[in-house]
Short mmCIF file of C-alpha atoms in Angstrom, two decimals:
data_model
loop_
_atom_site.label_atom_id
_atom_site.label_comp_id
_atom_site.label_asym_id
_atom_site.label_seq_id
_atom_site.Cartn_x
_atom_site.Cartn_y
_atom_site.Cartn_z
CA UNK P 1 120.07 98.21 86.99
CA UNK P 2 119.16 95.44 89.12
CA UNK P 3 117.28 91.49 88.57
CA UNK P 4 113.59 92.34 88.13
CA UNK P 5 111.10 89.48 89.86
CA UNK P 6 107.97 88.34 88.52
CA UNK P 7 105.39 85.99 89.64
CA UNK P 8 101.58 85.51 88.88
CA UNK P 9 98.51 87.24 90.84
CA UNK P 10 97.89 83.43 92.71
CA UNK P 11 100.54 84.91 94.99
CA UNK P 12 98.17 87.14 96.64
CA UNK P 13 101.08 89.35 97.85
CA UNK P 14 99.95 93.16 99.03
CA UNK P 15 99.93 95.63 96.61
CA UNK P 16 102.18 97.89 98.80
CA UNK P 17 105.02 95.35 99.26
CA UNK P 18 104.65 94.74 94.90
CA UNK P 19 105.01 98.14 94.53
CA UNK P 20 107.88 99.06 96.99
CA UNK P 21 110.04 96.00 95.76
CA UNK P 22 108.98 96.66 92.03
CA UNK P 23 107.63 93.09 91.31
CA UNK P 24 106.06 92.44 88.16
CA UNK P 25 102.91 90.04 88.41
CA UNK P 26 100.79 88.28 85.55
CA UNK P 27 97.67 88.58 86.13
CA UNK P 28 95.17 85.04 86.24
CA UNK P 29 91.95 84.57 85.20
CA UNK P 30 88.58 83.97 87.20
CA UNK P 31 85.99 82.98 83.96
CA UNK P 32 82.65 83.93 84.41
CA UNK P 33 80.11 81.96 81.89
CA UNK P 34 81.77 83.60 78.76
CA UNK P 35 83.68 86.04 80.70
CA UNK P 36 87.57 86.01 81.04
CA UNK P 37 88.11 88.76 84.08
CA UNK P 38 91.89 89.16 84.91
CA UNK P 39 92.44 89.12 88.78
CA UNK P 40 93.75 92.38 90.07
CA UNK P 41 92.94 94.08 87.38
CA UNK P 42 89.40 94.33 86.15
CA UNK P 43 86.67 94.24 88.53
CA UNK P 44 84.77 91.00 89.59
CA UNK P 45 81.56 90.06 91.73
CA UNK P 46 82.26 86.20 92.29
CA UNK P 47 79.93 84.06 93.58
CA UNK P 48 82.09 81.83 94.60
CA UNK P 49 79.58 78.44 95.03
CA UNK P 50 78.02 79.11 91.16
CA UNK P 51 78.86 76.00 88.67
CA UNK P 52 79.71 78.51 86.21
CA UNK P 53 82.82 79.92 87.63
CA UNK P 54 86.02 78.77 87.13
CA UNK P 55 89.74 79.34 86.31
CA UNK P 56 92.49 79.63 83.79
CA UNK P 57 96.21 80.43 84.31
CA UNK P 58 97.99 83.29 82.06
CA UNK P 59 98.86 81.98 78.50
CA UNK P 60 102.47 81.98 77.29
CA UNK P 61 101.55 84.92 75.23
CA UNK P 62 100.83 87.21 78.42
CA UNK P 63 103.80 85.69 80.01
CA UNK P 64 106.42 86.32 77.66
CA UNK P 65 104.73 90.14 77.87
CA UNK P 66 105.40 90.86 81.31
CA UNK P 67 108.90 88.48 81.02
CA UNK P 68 110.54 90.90 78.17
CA UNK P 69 109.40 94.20 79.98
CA UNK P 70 110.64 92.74 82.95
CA UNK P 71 113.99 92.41 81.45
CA UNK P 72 114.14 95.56 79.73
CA UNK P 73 113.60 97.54 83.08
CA UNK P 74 116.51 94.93 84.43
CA UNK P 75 118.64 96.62 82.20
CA UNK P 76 119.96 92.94 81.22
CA UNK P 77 120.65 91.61 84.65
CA UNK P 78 118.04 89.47 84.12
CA UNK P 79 114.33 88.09 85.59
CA UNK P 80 113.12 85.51 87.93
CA UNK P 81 109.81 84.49 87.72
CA UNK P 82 108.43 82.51 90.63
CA UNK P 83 104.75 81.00 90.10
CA UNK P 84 101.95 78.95 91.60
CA UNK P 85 102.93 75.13 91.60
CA UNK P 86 103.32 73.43 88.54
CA UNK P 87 100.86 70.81 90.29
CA UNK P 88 97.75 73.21 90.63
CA UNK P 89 97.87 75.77 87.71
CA UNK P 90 99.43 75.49 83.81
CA UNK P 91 100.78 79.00 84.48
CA UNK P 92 104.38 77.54 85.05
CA UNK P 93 104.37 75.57 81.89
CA UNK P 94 102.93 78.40 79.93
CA UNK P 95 105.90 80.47 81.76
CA UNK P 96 108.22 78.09 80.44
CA UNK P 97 107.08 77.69 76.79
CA UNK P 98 107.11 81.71 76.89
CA UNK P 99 110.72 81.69 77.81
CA UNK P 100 111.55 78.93 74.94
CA UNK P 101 110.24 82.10 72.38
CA UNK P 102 112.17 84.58 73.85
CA UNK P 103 115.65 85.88 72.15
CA UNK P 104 117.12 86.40 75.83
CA UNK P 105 115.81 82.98 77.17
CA UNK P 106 119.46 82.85 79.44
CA UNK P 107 118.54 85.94 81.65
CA UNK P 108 114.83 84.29 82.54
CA UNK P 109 114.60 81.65 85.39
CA UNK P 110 111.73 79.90 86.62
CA UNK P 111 110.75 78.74 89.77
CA UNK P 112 107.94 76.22 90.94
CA UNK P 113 106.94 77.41 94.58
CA UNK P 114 105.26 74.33 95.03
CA UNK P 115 102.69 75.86 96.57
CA UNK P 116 100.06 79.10 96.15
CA UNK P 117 99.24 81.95 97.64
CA UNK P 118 101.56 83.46 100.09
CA UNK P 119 103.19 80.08 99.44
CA UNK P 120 103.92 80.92 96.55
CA UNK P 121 104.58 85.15 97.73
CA UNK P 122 106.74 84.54 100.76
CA UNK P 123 109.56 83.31 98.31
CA UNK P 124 109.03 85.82 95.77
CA UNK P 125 109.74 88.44 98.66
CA UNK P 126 112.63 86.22 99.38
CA UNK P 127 114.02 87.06 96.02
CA UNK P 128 112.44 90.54 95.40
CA UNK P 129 114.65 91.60 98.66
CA UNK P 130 117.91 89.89 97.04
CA UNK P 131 117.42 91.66 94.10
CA UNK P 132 116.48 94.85 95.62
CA UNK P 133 120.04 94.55 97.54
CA UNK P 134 122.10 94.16 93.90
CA UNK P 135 122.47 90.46 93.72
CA UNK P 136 122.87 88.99 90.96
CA UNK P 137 120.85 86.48 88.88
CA UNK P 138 121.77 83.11 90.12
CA UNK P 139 121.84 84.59 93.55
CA UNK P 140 117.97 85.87 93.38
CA UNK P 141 117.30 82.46 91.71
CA UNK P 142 118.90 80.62 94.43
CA UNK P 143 116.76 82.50 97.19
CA UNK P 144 113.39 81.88 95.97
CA UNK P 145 114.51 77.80 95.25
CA UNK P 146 115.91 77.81 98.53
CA UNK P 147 112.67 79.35 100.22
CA UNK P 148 110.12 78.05 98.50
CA UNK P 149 111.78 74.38 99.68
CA UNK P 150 111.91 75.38 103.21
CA UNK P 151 107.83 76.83 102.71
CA UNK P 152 105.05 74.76 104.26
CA UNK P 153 101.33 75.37 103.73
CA UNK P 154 98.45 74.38 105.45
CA UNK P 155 94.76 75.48 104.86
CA UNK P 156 91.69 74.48 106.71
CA UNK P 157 88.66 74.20 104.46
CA UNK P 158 84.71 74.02 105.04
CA UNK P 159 83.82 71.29 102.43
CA UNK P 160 86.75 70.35 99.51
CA UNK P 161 83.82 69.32 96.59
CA UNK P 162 85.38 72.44 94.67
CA UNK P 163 88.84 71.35 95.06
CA UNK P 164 87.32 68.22 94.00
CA UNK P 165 85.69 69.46 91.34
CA UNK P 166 88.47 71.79 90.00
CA UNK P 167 91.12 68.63 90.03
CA UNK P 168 93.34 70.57 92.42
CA UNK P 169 93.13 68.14 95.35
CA UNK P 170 95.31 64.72 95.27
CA UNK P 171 93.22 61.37 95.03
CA UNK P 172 94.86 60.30 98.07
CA UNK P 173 92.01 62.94 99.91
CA UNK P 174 89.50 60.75 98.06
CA UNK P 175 88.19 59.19 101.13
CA UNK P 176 87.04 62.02 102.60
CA UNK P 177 83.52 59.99 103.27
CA UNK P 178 81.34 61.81 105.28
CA UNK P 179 82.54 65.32 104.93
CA UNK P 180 79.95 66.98 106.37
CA UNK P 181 80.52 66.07 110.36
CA UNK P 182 84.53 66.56 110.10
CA UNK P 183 86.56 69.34 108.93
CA UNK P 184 89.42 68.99 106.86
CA UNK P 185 92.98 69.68 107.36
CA UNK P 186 94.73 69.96 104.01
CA UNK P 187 98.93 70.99 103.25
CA UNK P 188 101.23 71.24 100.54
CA UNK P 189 103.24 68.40 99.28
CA UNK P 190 105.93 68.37 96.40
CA UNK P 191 103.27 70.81 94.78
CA UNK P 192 100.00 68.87 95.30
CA UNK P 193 97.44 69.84 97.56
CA UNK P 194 96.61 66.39 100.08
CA UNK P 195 94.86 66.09 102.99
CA UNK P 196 96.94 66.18 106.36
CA UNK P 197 93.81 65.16 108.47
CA UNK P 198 90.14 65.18 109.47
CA UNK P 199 89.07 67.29 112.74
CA UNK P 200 85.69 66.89 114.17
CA UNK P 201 84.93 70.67 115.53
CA UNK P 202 85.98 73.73 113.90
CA UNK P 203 87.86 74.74 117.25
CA UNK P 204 89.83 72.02 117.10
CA UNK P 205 90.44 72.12 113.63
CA UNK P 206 92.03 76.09 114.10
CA UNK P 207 94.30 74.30 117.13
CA UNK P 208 95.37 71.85 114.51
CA UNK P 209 96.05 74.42 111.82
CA UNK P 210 97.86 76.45 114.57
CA UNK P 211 99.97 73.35 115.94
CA UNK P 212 101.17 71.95 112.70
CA UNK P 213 102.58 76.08 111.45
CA UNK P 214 104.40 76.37 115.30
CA UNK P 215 105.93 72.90 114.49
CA UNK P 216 106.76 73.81 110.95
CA UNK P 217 108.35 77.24 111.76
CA UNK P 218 110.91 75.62 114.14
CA UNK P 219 112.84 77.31 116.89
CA UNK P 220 115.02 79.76 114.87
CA UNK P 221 112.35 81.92 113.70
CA UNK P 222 110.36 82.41 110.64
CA UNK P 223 108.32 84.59 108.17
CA UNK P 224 104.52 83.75 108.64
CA UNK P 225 101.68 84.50 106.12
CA UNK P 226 97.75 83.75 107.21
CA UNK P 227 95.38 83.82 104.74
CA UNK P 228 91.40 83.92 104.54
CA UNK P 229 88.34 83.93 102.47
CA UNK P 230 85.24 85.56 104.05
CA UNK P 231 86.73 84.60 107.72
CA UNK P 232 88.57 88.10 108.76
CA UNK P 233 87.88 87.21 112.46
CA UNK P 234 89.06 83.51 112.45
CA UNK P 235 92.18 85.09 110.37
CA UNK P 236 93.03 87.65 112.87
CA UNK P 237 92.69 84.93 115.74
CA UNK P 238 95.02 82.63 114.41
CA UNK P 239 97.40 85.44 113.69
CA UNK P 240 97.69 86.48 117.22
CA UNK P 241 97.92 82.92 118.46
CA UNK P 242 101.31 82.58 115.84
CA UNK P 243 103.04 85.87 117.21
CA UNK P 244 102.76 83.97 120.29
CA UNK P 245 103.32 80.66 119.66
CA UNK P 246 106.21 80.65 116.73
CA UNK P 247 109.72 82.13 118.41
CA UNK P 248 111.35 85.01 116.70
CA UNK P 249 108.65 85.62 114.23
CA UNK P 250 110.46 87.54 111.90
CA UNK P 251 107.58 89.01 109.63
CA UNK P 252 103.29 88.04 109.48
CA UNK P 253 101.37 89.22 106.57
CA UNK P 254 97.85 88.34 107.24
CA UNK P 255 95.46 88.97 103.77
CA UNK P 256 92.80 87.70 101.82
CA UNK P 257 93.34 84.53 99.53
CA UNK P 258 92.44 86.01 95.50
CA UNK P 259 90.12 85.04 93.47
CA UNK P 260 91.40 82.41 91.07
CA UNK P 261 92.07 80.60 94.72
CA UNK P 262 88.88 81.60 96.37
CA UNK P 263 87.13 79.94 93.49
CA UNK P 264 89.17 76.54 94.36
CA UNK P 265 88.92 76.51 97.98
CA UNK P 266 85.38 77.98 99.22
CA UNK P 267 84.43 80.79 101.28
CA UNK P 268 85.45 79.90 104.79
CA UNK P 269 89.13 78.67 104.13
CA UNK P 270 91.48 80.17 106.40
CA UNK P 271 95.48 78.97 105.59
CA UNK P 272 99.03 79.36 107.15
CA UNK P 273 102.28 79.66 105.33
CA UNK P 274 105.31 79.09 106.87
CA UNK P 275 108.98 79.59 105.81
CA UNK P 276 111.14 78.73 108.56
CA UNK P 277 114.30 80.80 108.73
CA UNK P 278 112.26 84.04 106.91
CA UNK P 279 112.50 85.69 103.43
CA UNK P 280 115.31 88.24 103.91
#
């Protein structure tokens, strides 16, 4: 058999790359009022501005689920389940207090991405494509560690009062002040979402976004993921601009942040993951 990878729907990853590398994913959850709706798998109409909507992680009870049929279908070689930073979501803990319960708790590792979305995805592909190619446990491991350290995320927001709101941006973005005539830079940092800087036109916010993913990606190439909520266009742009600006890009998924993020960051948010050195 071979290591079976699991990570959590935050990851936003396309269905067709789950499928083909056989990753398992744990559904979060977008709640509605009184409603618990599981992303990717029941259907939701989000309006993503309403007070009433908000999110939960997976409990340890769903985790454990998906862990022990993940290792069953390993065969015994084992699981690595890479989630949405510790920082931003209590999925990882709730990963980690499943694993406690389990009999097999040896043959499941966890990884912190330190990040979300394809922050989070890019090194679960990293490790998906070990396993896929017979590695063993500590080797699969050891690819989505080493990738999700070399990941950098950036993500260009209209207004941050639901990242605010939701506790999922660092006080050191407190200061934001008048947030209404600049537009906000934000990027990952040991797992914390913090602002990088504040732009005064959306163009020139977009060149930022753009400049700081060429710089991250570095000369030797790297796997690129843009993301978007409600800004296909904007998306697409940026996109082209990286295939031209990063050298060697070595793969570019371009997609649509999820729910349990959309809810977080606001319809307009457009992001760029970066992992120099790529995810194969």
């Amino acid at each position: 058999m071979a290591v079976v990878v699991v990570t959590d729907s935050a990851a936003c990853l396309p269905a067709d790359m789950v499928d083909e590398l056989g990753i398992a994913v744990v559904p979060l959850h977008v709640l509605i009022g009184d409603r618990a709706i599981r992303e990717g798998v029941d259907r939701m109409e989000i309006d993503y501005c309403a007070d009433t909507v908000t999110t939960s992680g997976a409990s340890s009870g769903e985790m454990r689920e998906v862990y022990e049929a993940a290792l069953r279908r390993s065969g015994g070689d084992g699981v690595v389940a890479v989630h949405i930073s510790r920082q931003l979501s209590g999925t990882w803990e709730s990963g980690r207090q499943a694993v406690r319960d389990m009999d097999a708790a040896d043959k499941v590792r966890l990884v912190d991405s330190l990040s979300a979305g394809l922050g989070t995805g890019l090194p679960v592909l990293a490790a998906a494509r070990r396993a896929r190619g017979g590695s063993p446990l500590d080797i699969v491991y050891d690819a989505a560690v080493a990738a999700a350290g070399r990941a950098r995320s950036f993500i260009l927001v209209n207004r941050t009062e639901q990242l605010r709101k939701g506790g999922r941006l660092s006080s050191a973005a407190a200061f934001f002040g008048s947030e209404l005539v600049t537009k906000p830079l934000l990027q990952m940092v040991a797992g914390r979402l913090e602002l990088r800087e504040k732009v005064r036109t959306r163009a020139k916010a977009y060149a930022k976004l753009v400049a700081a993913a060429v710089d991250a990606a570095g000369e030797e190439g790297a796997a690129v993921g843009v993301q978007h909520l409600g800004a296909p266009e904007a998306a697409e742009t940026v996109a082209g601009q990286l295939r031209e600006l990063v050298p060697a890009v070595r793969e570019l998924i371009v997609g649509e942040f999820g729910p349990t993020l959309g809810v977080h960051l606001g319809t307009g948010a457009v992001g760029v993951l970066v992992v120099p050195g790529g995810c194969g």
